[in-house]
Short mmCIF file of C-alpha atoms and ligand atoms in Angstrom, two decimals:
data_model
loop_
_atom_site.label_atom_id
_atom_site.label_comp_id
_atom_site.label_asym_id
_atom_site.label_seq_id
_atom_site.Cartn_x
_atom_site.Cartn_y
_atom_site.Cartn_z
CA MET T 274 22.73 -21.04 7.05
CA LEU T 275 25.03 -18.29 5.87
CA ARG T 276 24.46 -14.72 6.80
CA ARG T 277 26.68 -11.80 5.98
CA LYS T 278 27.59 -9.69 8.94
CA GLY T 279 28.48 -6.03 8.63
CA GLY T 280 30.81 -4.91 5.90
CA LYS T 281 30.74 -3.53 2.44
CA LEU T 282 27.35 -4.69 1.32
CA LEU T 283 25.45 -2.74 3.94
CA THR T 284 27.53 0.35 3.42
CA SER T 285 26.88 0.40 -0.28
CA LEU T 286 23.19 -0.29 0.31
CA CYS T 287 22.95 2.74 2.55
CA GLY T 288 24.75 4.78 -0.03
CA VAL T 289 22.17 3.78 -2.62
CA GLU T 290 19.27 4.60 -0.36
CA VAL T 291 20.56 8.09 0.20
CA SER T 292 21.12 8.83 -3.49
CA CYS T 293 17.80 7.26 -4.45
CA ILE T 294 15.81 9.38 -2.04
CA VAL T 295 16.66 12.25 -4.33
CA VAL T 296 16.17 10.43 -7.61
CA VAL T 297 13.17 8.28 -6.86
CA LYS T 298 11.11 9.51 -3.95
CA GLY T 299 11.65 13.21 -4.25
CA GLY T 300 11.37 13.20 -8.03
CA SER T 301 8.52 10.80 -8.63
CA GLY T 302 5.82 12.13 -6.32
CA MET T 303 3.99 8.88 -7.12
CA VAL T 304 1.25 7.77 -4.78
CA LEU T 305 0.66 4.29 -3.49
CA MET T 306 -2.72 2.82 -4.37
CA LEU T 307 -3.89 -0.22 -2.39
CA TYR T 308 -7.01 -2.35 -2.55
CA ASN T 309 -9.11 -2.04 0.60
CA THR T 310 -11.31 -5.01 1.46
CA LEU T 311 -13.46 -2.57 3.42
CA GLY T 312 -15.29 -0.91 0.54
CA ARG T 313 -13.79 -3.31 -2.02
CA ARG T 314 -11.92 -0.81 -4.11
CA VAL T 315 -8.43 0.44 -4.82
CA GLU T 316 -7.71 3.61 -2.85
CA GLU T 317 -4.84 5.99 -2.31
CA PHE T 318 -2.98 4.94 0.80
CA VAL T 319 -2.66 7.80 3.28
CA PRO T 320 -1.24 6.99 6.72
CA ILE T 321 -2.60 8.61 9.88
CA ASP T 322 0.80 10.01 10.83
CA GLU T 323 2.77 11.44 7.96
CA GLY T 324 5.80 9.30 7.21
CA HIS T 325 4.85 6.44 9.51
CA VAL T 326 2.73 3.33 8.93
CA GLY T 327 1.30 1.08 11.64
CA ILE T 328 0.51 -2.47 10.45
CA TYR T 329 -1.05 -5.33 12.34
CA THR T 330 -0.76 -8.75 10.75
CA CYS T 331 -2.49 -11.79 12.14
CA GLY T 332 0.40 -14.11 12.83
CA PRO T 333 0.62 -17.87 13.04
CA THR T 334 -1.21 -20.13 15.40
CA VAL T 335 1.80 -21.91 16.82
CA TYR T 336 0.36 -25.41 16.99
CA ASP T 337 2.37 -26.97 14.15
CA TYR T 338 4.98 -26.10 11.52
CA GLY T 339 3.69 -23.36 9.21
CA HIS T 340 2.94 -24.53 5.67
CA ILE T 341 3.90 -22.60 2.56
CA GLY T 342 0.29 -21.40 2.24
CA ASN T 343 0.73 -19.55 5.53
CA PHE T 344 4.07 -18.27 4.29
CA ARG T 345 2.53 -17.01 1.09
CA THR T 346 0.52 -14.62 3.23
CA PHE T 347 3.52 -13.69 5.39
CA MET T 348 5.59 -13.12 2.24
CA ALA T 349 3.00 -10.77 0.77
CA GLN T 350 3.05 -8.83 4.04
CA ASP T 351 6.84 -8.73 3.84
CA LEU T 352 6.58 -7.29 0.35
CA LEU T 353 4.17 -4.62 1.58
CA ARG T 354 6.43 -3.77 4.51
CA ARG T 355 9.55 -3.60 2.37
CA TYR T 356 7.81 -1.51 -0.27
CA LEU T 357 6.52 0.99 2.28
CA LYS T 358 10.10 1.38 3.48
CA PHE T 359 11.26 1.78 -0.13
CA LYS T 360 8.76 4.66 -0.41
CA GLY T 361 10.41 6.26 2.60
CA TYR T 362 7.91 5.37 5.32
CA ARG T 363 8.90 4.27 8.79
CA VAL T 364 7.03 1.06 9.53
CA THR T 365 5.82 -0.38 12.82
CA GLN T 366 4.59 -3.88 12.15
CA VAL T 367 3.05 -5.98 14.88
CA MET T 368 2.47 -9.67 14.31
CA ASN T 369 0.85 -11.69 17.05
CA LEU T 370 1.57 -15.29 17.89
CA THR T 371 -1.62 -17.12 18.76
CA ASP T 372 -0.38 -19.38 21.54
CA VAL T 373 -3.72 -20.15 23.19
CA ASP T 374 -6.79 -21.23 21.24
CA ASP T 375 -8.73 -24.40 20.50
CA LYS T 376 -5.93 -25.85 18.33
CA THR T 377 -2.95 -25.16 20.58
CA ILE T 378 -4.72 -26.51 23.66
CA ARG T 379 -5.80 -29.64 21.79
CA GLY T 380 -2.24 -30.21 20.53
CA ALA T 381 -0.58 -29.77 23.92
CA ARG T 382 -3.10 -32.09 25.59
CA ARG T 383 -2.67 -34.72 22.89
CA GLU T 384 1.08 -34.77 23.55
CA GLY T 385 0.71 -34.44 27.30
CA VAL T 386 3.01 -31.39 27.53
CA GLY T 387 2.45 -27.89 28.90
CA LEU T 388 0.92 -25.31 26.59
CA GLN T 389 4.02 -23.11 26.63
CA GLU T 390 6.46 -25.95 25.98
CA TYR T 391 4.28 -27.01 23.06
CA THR T 392 3.86 -23.56 21.50
CA ASP T 393 7.51 -22.52 22.07
CA ARG T 394 8.61 -25.34 19.80
CA TYR T 395 6.53 -24.09 16.89
CA ALA T 396 7.24 -20.42 17.55
CA GLU T 397 10.96 -21.19 17.25
CA ALA T 398 10.37 -23.12 14.02
CA PHE T 399 8.34 -20.19 12.69
CA PHE T 400 11.20 -17.73 13.22
CA LYS T 401 13.63 -20.11 11.59
CA ASP T 402 11.38 -20.39 8.53
CA LEU T 403 11.06 -16.59 8.37
CA ASP T 404 14.84 -16.36 8.15
CA THR T 405 15.01 -19.09 5.51
CA LEU T 406 12.55 -17.10 3.41
CA ARG T 407 14.34 -13.81 4.15
CA ILE T 408 11.17 -12.34 5.60
CA GLU T 409 12.07 -9.23 7.53
CA ARG T 410 11.30 -9.27 11.22
CA ALA T 411 8.31 -7.26 12.43
CA GLU T 412 8.92 -4.75 15.22
CA GLN T 413 6.83 -6.72 17.74
CA TYR T 414 5.68 -10.33 18.11
CA PRO T 415 3.31 -10.24 21.07
CA ARG T 416 2.01 -13.53 22.40
CA ALA T 417 -1.61 -13.92 23.42
CA THR T 418 -0.80 -15.60 26.75
CA THR T 419 1.16 -12.58 27.97
CA HIS T 420 -1.69 -10.14 27.19
CA ILE T 421 -4.59 -11.71 29.06
CA GLY T 422 -4.96 -8.58 31.25
CA GLU T 423 -5.61 -6.38 28.19
CA MET T 424 -8.17 -8.86 26.87
CA VAL T 425 -10.04 -9.00 30.16
CA ARG T 426 -10.18 -5.21 30.32
CA LEU T 427 -11.64 -5.07 26.81
CA VAL T 428 -14.27 -7.69 27.61
CA LYS T 429 -15.23 -5.76 30.74
CA VAL T 430 -15.79 -2.61 28.70
CA LEU T 431 -18.01 -4.56 26.29
CA LEU T 432 -20.03 -5.93 29.21
CA GLU T 433 -20.39 -2.46 30.73
CA LYS T 434 -21.51 -0.97 27.43
CA GLY T 435 -24.08 -3.71 26.89
CA TYR T 436 -22.46 -5.26 23.81
CA ALA T 437 -21.64 -8.49 25.62
CA TYR T 438 -23.51 -10.88 27.88
CA GLN T 439 -22.62 -13.82 30.12
CA ARG T 440 -23.94 -17.37 29.76
CA GLY T 441 -22.70 -20.36 31.71
CA GLY T 442 -19.51 -18.58 32.78
CA SER T 443 -18.58 -17.58 29.22
CA VAL T 444 -18.95 -14.11 27.74
CA TYR T 445 -20.42 -13.60 24.26
CA PHE T 446 -20.52 -10.63 21.91
CA ASP T 447 -24.08 -9.73 20.88
CA ILE T 448 -23.77 -9.07 17.15
CA SER T 449 -27.28 -7.62 16.92
CA LYS T 450 -26.10 -4.64 18.99
CA PHE T 451 -23.41 -3.67 16.51
CA LYS T 452 -25.17 -2.08 13.57
CA ASP T 453 -22.30 -2.34 11.08
CA TYR T 454 -21.81 -6.05 11.65
CA GLY T 455 -21.06 -7.71 8.31
CA GLU T 456 -19.72 -4.65 6.53
CA LEU T 457 -16.24 -6.05 5.91
CA SER T 458 -17.25 -9.49 4.70
CA GLY T 459 -20.61 -8.56 3.22
CA ILE T 460 -22.25 -11.41 5.12
CA LYS T 461 -26.00 -11.03 4.64
CA ALA T 462 -27.86 -9.40 7.50
CA LYS T 463 -30.72 -11.84 7.23
CA LYS T 464 -28.34 -14.64 8.08
CA ILE T 465 -27.56 -12.98 11.37
CA GLN T 466 -29.24 -14.93 14.12
CA SER T 467 -28.87 -13.01 17.31
CA GLN T 468 -28.38 -15.03 20.47
CA ALA T 469 -27.44 -18.06 18.38
CA ARG T 470 -24.05 -18.67 19.91
CA VAL T 471 -20.84 -20.26 18.75
CA GLU T 472 -18.11 -21.52 21.05
CA ALA T 473 -15.54 -22.54 18.46
CA ASP T 474 -12.96 -20.01 17.27
CA GLU T 475 -13.46 -20.97 13.63
CA TYR T 476 -16.84 -21.20 11.92
CA LYS T 477 -17.85 -20.46 8.39
CA GLU T 478 -21.48 -20.41 7.44
CA GLU T 479 -23.45 -18.00 9.57
CA ALA T 480 -22.91 -14.98 11.71
CA ARG T 481 -23.49 -15.72 15.36
CA ASP T 482 -22.77 -14.34 18.78
CA PHE T 483 -19.19 -15.39 19.36
CA ALA T 484 -17.23 -16.14 22.51
CA LEU T 485 -15.07 -13.34 23.89
CA TRP T 486 -14.21 -15.38 26.96
CA LYS T 487 -14.64 -19.11 27.36
CA ALA T 488 -15.49 -20.60 30.74
CA TRP T 489 -13.02 -23.24 31.87
CA ASP T 490 -14.03 -26.75 30.96
CA GLU T 491 -11.72 -29.35 32.44
CA GLU T 492 -12.44 -31.81 29.66
CA ASP T 493 -11.39 -29.38 26.89
CA ASP T 494 -8.93 -27.10 28.61
CA GLY T 495 -7.14 -29.22 31.24
CA ASP T 496 -4.83 -26.93 33.17
CA VAL T 497 -5.13 -24.00 30.76
CA PHE T 498 -7.11 -21.22 32.45
CA TRP T 499 -6.80 -17.78 34.01
CA GLU T 500 -8.64 -16.70 37.17
CA THR T 501 -9.93 -13.22 36.29
CA GLU T 502 -12.62 -10.67 37.14
CA ILE T 503 -14.77 -12.07 34.33
CA GLY T 504 -14.38 -15.63 35.53
CA LYS T 505 -12.10 -18.63 35.30
CA GLY T 506 -11.38 -19.41 31.69
CA ARG T 507 -9.47 -18.32 28.62
CA PRO T 508 -9.90 -15.80 25.81
CA GLY T 509 -11.56 -16.47 22.48
CA TRP T 510 -9.26 -16.13 19.47
CA HIS T 511 -10.82 -12.93 18.08
CA ILE T 512 -10.40 -10.81 21.20
CA GLU T 513 -6.68 -11.61 21.26
CA CYS T 514 -5.96 -9.58 18.14
CA SER T 515 -8.13 -6.63 19.18
CA ALA T 516 -6.41 -6.34 22.55
CA MET T 517 -2.88 -6.69 21.19
CA SER T 518 -3.37 -4.33 18.26
CA ILE T 519 -4.77 -1.61 20.54
CA ARG T 520 -1.88 -2.13 22.94
CA TYR T 521 0.84 -1.72 20.31
CA LEU T 522 -0.74 0.45 17.61
CA GLY T 523 -3.50 2.40 19.33
CA GLU T 524 -7.29 2.38 18.94
CA THR T 525 -7.15 3.40 15.27
CA PHE T 526 -4.31 2.41 12.98
CA ASP T 527 -3.40 2.21 9.31
CA ILE T 528 -3.31 -1.35 7.99
CA HIS T 529 -4.58 -4.72 9.18
CA SER T 530 -3.88 -7.80 7.11
CA GLY T 531 -4.15 -11.56 6.84
CA GLY T 532 -5.16 -14.30 4.44
CA ILE T 533 -8.61 -14.00 2.83
CA ASP T 534 -9.96 -16.79 5.03
CA LEU T 535 -9.64 -14.39 7.97
CA ILE T 536 -12.15 -11.87 6.57
CA PHE T 537 -15.01 -13.80 8.13
CA PRO T 538 -15.43 -14.37 10.99
CA HIS T 539 -12.09 -13.29 12.47
CA HIS T 540 -11.72 -9.77 11.12
CA GLU T 541 -15.44 -9.08 11.09
CA ASN T 542 -15.47 -9.94 14.80
CA GLU T 543 -12.35 -7.91 15.51
CA ILE T 544 -14.00 -4.82 14.00
CA ALA T 545 -17.24 -5.33 15.92
CA GLN T 546 -15.71 -5.84 19.34
CA THR T 547 -13.05 -3.13 18.98
CA GLU T 548 -15.29 -0.42 17.56
CA ALA T 549 -18.01 -1.26 20.07
CA ALA T 550 -15.50 -0.83 22.89
CA THR T 551 -13.68 2.29 21.65
CA GLY T 552 -16.41 4.08 19.69
CA LYS T 553 -13.75 4.80 17.04
CA LYS T 554 -12.89 3.46 13.62
CA PHE T 555 -10.60 0.48 14.17
CA VAL T 556 -8.58 0.19 10.96
CA ASN T 557 -8.40 2.37 7.85
CA HIS T 558 -7.09 -0.17 5.39
CA TRP T 559 -7.76 -3.92 5.26
CA ILE T 560 -5.48 -6.02 3.08
CA HIS T 561 -6.16 -9.71 2.42
CA VAL T 562 -3.95 -12.17 0.60
CA GLU T 563 -5.40 -14.81 -1.74
CA HIS T 564 -4.73 -18.46 -1.16
CA LEU T 565 -1.88 -20.65 -2.18
CA MET T 566 -3.44 -23.60 -3.98
CA ILE T 567 -2.16 -27.07 -4.65
CA GLU T 568 -3.78 -29.31 -7.23
CA GLY T 569 -6.78 -27.02 -7.40
CA GLN T 570 -7.42 -26.86 -3.66
CA LYS T 571 -6.51 -24.42 -0.92
CA MET T 572 -3.43 -25.64 0.91
CA SER T 573 -4.60 -26.34 4.43
CA LYS T 574 -3.85 -28.68 7.24
CA SER T 575 -7.43 -29.89 7.44
CA LEU T 576 -7.33 -31.00 3.78
CA GLY T 577 -4.08 -32.83 4.41
CA ASN T 578 -2.33 -31.29 1.39
CA ILE T 579 0.31 -29.17 3.08
CA LEU T 580 3.99 -28.71 2.37
CA THR T 581 6.24 -27.03 4.91
CA VAL T 582 9.30 -24.92 4.13
CA ARG T 583 11.35 -27.82 5.49
CA ASP T 584 9.67 -30.29 3.12
CA ILE T 585 10.74 -28.21 0.12
CA LEU T 586 14.27 -27.60 1.41
CA SER T 587 14.67 -31.35 1.79
CA LYS T 588 13.95 -31.73 -1.93
CA GLY T 589 17.05 -29.65 -2.60
CA TYR T 590 15.45 -26.24 -3.26
CA SER T 591 16.77 -23.18 -1.44
CA GLY T 592 14.82 -20.78 0.76
CA ARG T 593 15.54 -18.12 -1.85
CA THR T 594 13.82 -20.23 -4.53
CA ILE T 595 10.74 -20.67 -2.35
CA ARG T 596 10.74 -16.95 -1.67
CA TYR T 597 10.93 -16.12 -5.36
CA LEU T 598 8.09 -18.48 -6.20
CA LEU T 599 5.82 -17.07 -3.48
CA LEU T 600 6.71 -13.56 -4.54
CA THR T 601 5.87 -13.78 -8.23
CA ALA T 602 2.06 -13.78 -8.21
CA HIS T 603 0.03 -10.70 -7.36
CA TYR T 604 -1.21 -11.01 -3.77
CA ARG T 605 -4.87 -10.84 -4.83
CA THR T 606 -4.65 -13.75 -7.26
CA GLN T 607 -4.47 -17.38 -6.31
CA LEU T 608 -1.06 -18.96 -6.72
CA ASN T 609 -0.91 -22.57 -7.76
CA PHE T 610 2.05 -24.35 -6.24
CA THR T 611 3.86 -26.81 -8.53
CA GLU T 612 7.34 -28.25 -8.80
CA ALA T 613 7.55 -26.70 -12.29
CA GLY T 614 7.01 -23.33 -10.61
CA LEU T 615 10.01 -23.98 -8.37
CA LYS T 616 12.12 -24.84 -11.41
CA GLN T 617 11.03 -21.62 -13.11
CA ALA T 618 11.93 -19.66 -9.99
CA GLU T 619 15.40 -21.24 -10.05
CA ALA T 620 15.82 -20.24 -13.70
CA SER T 621 14.82 -16.63 -12.95
CA LEU T 622 17.22 -16.46 -10.03
CA LYS T 623 20.00 -17.76 -12.25
CA ARG T 624 19.38 -14.89 -14.66
CA LEU T 625 19.68 -12.44 -11.78
CA ASP T 626 22.83 -14.13 -10.44
CA ASP T 627 24.45 -14.25 -13.88
CA PHE T 628 23.77 -10.58 -14.38
CA LEU T 629 25.33 -9.59 -11.05
CA HIS T 630 28.28 -11.83 -11.78
CA ARG T 631 28.76 -10.16 -15.13
CA LEU T 632 28.70 -6.69 -13.55
CA LYS T 633 31.46 -7.81 -11.25
CA THR T 634 33.65 -9.53 -13.77
CA VAL T 635 33.26 -7.59 -17.03
CA GLU T 636 36.21 -5.46 -18.01
CA PRO T 637 35.17 -1.79 -17.48
CA ALA T 638 35.32 0.51 -20.49
CA ALA T 639 37.49 3.62 -20.33
CA SER T 640 34.61 6.00 -20.99
CA SER T 641 31.08 6.19 -19.72
CA ASN T 642 28.17 4.75 -21.71
CA PRO T 643 25.70 7.62 -22.27
CA ASP T 644 22.64 5.34 -22.10
CA VAL T 645 23.29 3.66 -18.75
CA HIS T 646 22.04 6.42 -16.49
CA GLY T 647 18.78 6.75 -18.43
CA ARG T 648 18.16 2.98 -18.20
CA CYS T 649 18.76 3.04 -14.45
CA ALA T 650 16.31 5.89 -13.93
CA GLU T 651 13.80 4.16 -16.20
CA VAL T 652 13.79 0.84 -14.33
CA LEU T 653 13.36 2.58 -10.99
CA ARG T 654 10.44 4.56 -12.38
CA ARG T 655 8.76 1.51 -13.96
CA PHE T 656 9.28 -0.57 -10.83
CA GLU T 657 7.76 2.08 -8.59
CA GLU T 658 4.87 2.71 -10.98
CA ALA T 659 4.05 -1.01 -10.97
CA MET T 660 4.33 -1.41 -7.22
CA ASP T 661 2.33 1.75 -6.59
CA ASN T 662 -0.50 0.09 -8.45
CA ASP T 663 -1.64 -2.18 -5.59
CA LEU T 664 1.79 -3.88 -5.34
CA GLY T 665 1.87 -4.99 -8.96
CA ILE T 666 4.77 -7.38 -8.62
CA PRO T 667 4.43 -9.16 -12.01
CA GLU T 668 4.88 -5.84 -13.83
CA ALA T 669 7.62 -4.78 -11.42
CA LEU T 670 9.57 -7.99 -12.11
CA ALA T 671 9.00 -7.56 -15.85
CA ALA T 672 10.65 -4.12 -15.57
CA VAL T 673 13.64 -5.67 -13.78
CA PHE T 674 14.14 -8.36 -16.44
CA ASP T 675 13.75 -5.82 -19.26
CA PHE T 676 16.43 -3.75 -17.55
CA ILE T 677 18.75 -6.75 -17.38
CA ARG T 678 18.23 -7.54 -21.06
CA GLU T 679 18.71 -3.95 -22.20
CA THR T 680 21.70 -3.31 -19.98
CA ASN T 681 23.37 -6.50 -21.15
CA ARG T 682 22.88 -5.26 -24.69
CA LEU T 683 24.43 -1.88 -23.84
CA ILE T 684 27.44 -3.55 -22.27
CA ASP T 685 27.77 -5.88 -25.30
CA SER T 686 27.74 -3.03 -27.76
CA MET T 687 29.56 -0.12 -26.13
CA GLY T 688 30.80 -1.37 -22.80
CA ALA T 689 30.30 0.42 -19.49
CA SER T 690 32.70 2.33 -17.29
CA GLU T 691 33.48 1.43 -13.70
CA LYS T 692 31.06 4.15 -12.59
CA ASP T 693 28.31 2.88 -14.93
CA LEU T 694 28.72 -0.66 -13.60
CA GLN T 695 28.51 0.59 -10.04
CA GLU T 696 25.34 2.54 -10.84
CA ILE T 697 23.72 -0.55 -12.36
CA ARG T 698 24.72 -2.63 -9.37
CA ASP T 699 23.40 -0.01 -6.95
CA VAL T 700 20.06 0.03 -8.76
CA MET T 701 19.83 -3.76 -8.48
CA LEU T 702 20.58 -3.56 -4.76
CA ARG T 703 18.03 -0.81 -4.31
CA LEU T 704 15.35 -2.92 -6.02
CA ASP T 705 16.42 -5.86 -3.90
CA THR T 706 15.56 -3.99 -0.71
CA VAL T 707 11.99 -4.80 -1.84
CA LEU T 708 12.50 -8.16 -3.56
CA GLY T 709 15.02 -9.71 -1.18
CA VAL T 710 16.15 -12.35 -3.68
CA LEU T 711 19.68 -11.44 -4.79
CA GLU T 712 22.45 -13.77 -3.74
CA THR T 713 24.85 -11.08 -2.65
CA GLU T 714 26.55 -13.32 -0.09
CA ALA T 715 27.30 -16.08 -2.56
CA GLU T 716 28.82 -13.54 -4.84
CA GLU T 717 31.27 -12.36 -2.28
CA LEU T 718 32.20 -15.70 -0.75
CA PRO T 719 33.69 -18.31 -3.10
CA GLU T 720 31.81 -21.58 -3.44
CA ASP T 721 34.54 -23.71 -1.77
CA LEU T 722 34.48 -21.51 1.34
CA ARG T 723 30.69 -21.61 1.50
CA ARG T 724 30.85 -25.37 1.34
CA LEU T 725 33.37 -25.41 4.19
CA ILE T 726 31.03 -23.35 6.38
CA GLU T 727 28.19 -25.75 5.64
CA GLU T 728 30.44 -28.71 6.40
CA ARG T 729 31.30 -27.12 9.73
CA GLU T 730 27.61 -26.62 10.55
CA GLU T 731 27.12 -30.33 9.87
CA ALA T 732 30.10 -31.21 12.10
CA ARG T 733 28.63 -29.07 14.89
CA LYS T 734 25.30 -30.84 14.57
CA ARG T 735 27.17 -34.17 14.92
CA ARG T 736 28.99 -32.66 17.90
CA ASP T 737 32.26 -33.32 16.12
CA TRP T 738 33.94 -30.34 17.75
CA ALA T 739 37.45 -31.27 16.60
CA ARG T 740 36.41 -31.16 12.93
CA ALA T 741 34.41 -27.96 13.49
CA ASP T 742 37.42 -26.23 15.08
CA LYS T 743 39.72 -27.40 12.31
CA ILE T 744 37.40 -25.91 9.67
CA ARG T 745 37.14 -22.67 11.63
CA ALA T 746 40.95 -22.39 11.58
CA GLU T 747 41.07 -23.17 7.87
CA LEU T 748 38.50 -20.46 7.17
CA LEU T 749 40.39 -17.95 9.28
CA ALA T 750 43.48 -18.70 7.25
CA GLN T 751 41.40 -17.80 4.17
CA GLY T 752 40.31 -14.54 5.79
CA VAL T 753 36.81 -15.58 6.93
CA VAL T 754 35.85 -15.10 10.58
CA LEU T 755 32.93 -17.11 11.93
CA GLU T 756 30.63 -16.20 14.74
CA ASP T 757 28.21 -18.79 16.10
CA THR T 758 24.68 -17.66 16.90
CA PRO T 759 21.61 -19.68 17.93
CA GLU T 760 20.40 -19.42 14.30
CA GLY T 761 23.68 -20.71 12.81
CA ALA T 762 27.04 -19.23 11.92
CA THR T 763 27.48 -15.73 10.52
CA TRP T 764 30.67 -14.78 8.72
CA LYS T 765 32.69 -11.77 7.77
CA ILE T 766 35.72 -11.28 5.62
CA ILE T 767 38.92 -9.88 7.12
CA LYS T 768 42.46 -9.71 5.83
CA LYS T 769 44.05 -13.17 5.59
CA GLN T 770 45.81 -14.30 8.76
CA SER T 771 48.35 -16.95 9.42
CA VAL T 772 47.34 -19.45 12.08
P1 AMP F 981 -2.94 -19.76 10.93
O1 AMP F 981 -1.59 -20.17 11.44
O2 AMP F 981 -3.80 -20.91 10.53
O3 AMP F 981 -3.64 -18.82 11.88
O4 AMP F 981 -2.71 -18.94 9.57
C1 AMP F 981 -1.75 -17.95 9.42
C2 AMP F 981 -2.01 -17.13 8.17
O5 AMP F 981 -1.92 -17.94 6.98
C3 AMP F 981 -3.41 -16.50 8.10
O6 AMP F 981 -3.29 -15.16 7.66
C4 AMP F 981 -4.14 -17.34 7.08
O7 AMP F 981 -5.16 -16.61 6.44
C5 AMP F 981 -3.03 -17.69 6.12
N1 AMP F 981 -3.27 -18.88 5.29
C6 AMP F 981 -3.70 -20.10 5.68
N2 AMP F 981 -3.78 -20.95 4.62
C7 AMP F 981 -3.37 -20.25 3.53
C8 AMP F 981 -3.21 -20.56 2.12
N3 AMP F 981 -3.45 -21.77 1.63
N4 AMP F 981 -2.78 -19.58 1.31
C9 AMP F 981 -2.50 -18.33 1.78
N5 AMP F 981 -2.61 -17.99 3.09
C10 AMP F 981 -3.05 -18.93 3.95
ZN1 ZN F 982 -5.96 -11.93 14.17
#
């Protein structure tokens, strides 16, 4: 993996951000409209604290490699996060890792390894896949197993307030006590059978009293348990997210999100138990991402139709191509995954790459082109208008490709000065703070040197240190310094040195 460290790119990006604050944010005054599952309508997004947005996203259950359906949801959340930052907000995003639940315990027991050893493996793979897809890191990734104390405290409050009851060592939430139960998902009240209990974390059909705390059962849980004031056992999945979101974002926060399959029961249960405990509104804005489909069905492990990021990389597609494909559909429409879609994504990326290459290599004109500035302002306005409309990415991308076509035409006819070309490039980089798809590294590092870095990574994997060192020296002679990190080598360009 190649990552650019420091240097010109970042500096120019910062420069763009500063100038664009004046042009785009200050000038536009455009408001962000987002669909809210709670209430089922598009609303103006207004954060609790001016200028800052708190987001909780239900993260992966680390019991296996994530599939690209999971990553569709994480990508949409990345787009939201990046766009909020584009609008000038400071973002605090918290994404939990579910490292204790029915599935993780089952997996660890099947392999005969400890729960942590088992979940660490998939947590590490998850972070690697995030990097491959250029998904920005959240501010916090709390793990359920290190927040048991918070969960126990929350369950105790629910017991004290009479919203929860104990049976056979487990603690259940009594949904009949929470009058707004079903408001998020619209699950019919008549289907609610109070005191009909469910042990499993995942269930679909009917609302039932769900487990906040599960009594230890040697057969199911083996050595996974905590000795606590509410008994020996482990938390239910739903309480994990309530406890961790309160801990990091407070009792009421701005945005909570996940895939649409989490609306019921997971998010419905999170609302019930949190609001029952705090007496306050839990979340202002609920955002749910539609499914990634494959051959007409939801991609899911239980249907056996999954593809991981690794599967697609091994077919020769890049992480950037997968990112582009997952990015293109609006988050509230289903996205059908096909190989043809990957090919189309490659073609679109090539158009972007060719355009950037042209900006770099075209001979600048002596005088400025009077139309360039207007085009730049126009694409930024159209992009923001589209994204403000519930993250309308198809229209936003259409604006970008129109800009490329029109700007190419301007350069063909009248040429563009050095300053014009820089303005166009800055606009593309500014838009890419949201899209995250431009190949800026490849542009700056010639293909033969990139190949050498990859060859060295291969040599390191083979433990062929002599070859790896030889390549490092060759690269240094070409002015490229390598730094090895646990995620792979990063590089930066210096002045050529003799070795
Ligand atoms: P899990 O690791 O199963 O807890 O899921 C992580 C996230 O992926 C959740 O937000 C799910 O709603 C989401 N998800 C699961 N399957 C799909 C799919 N086929 N398309 C989009 N999102 C999905
Ligand atoms: Zn959750």
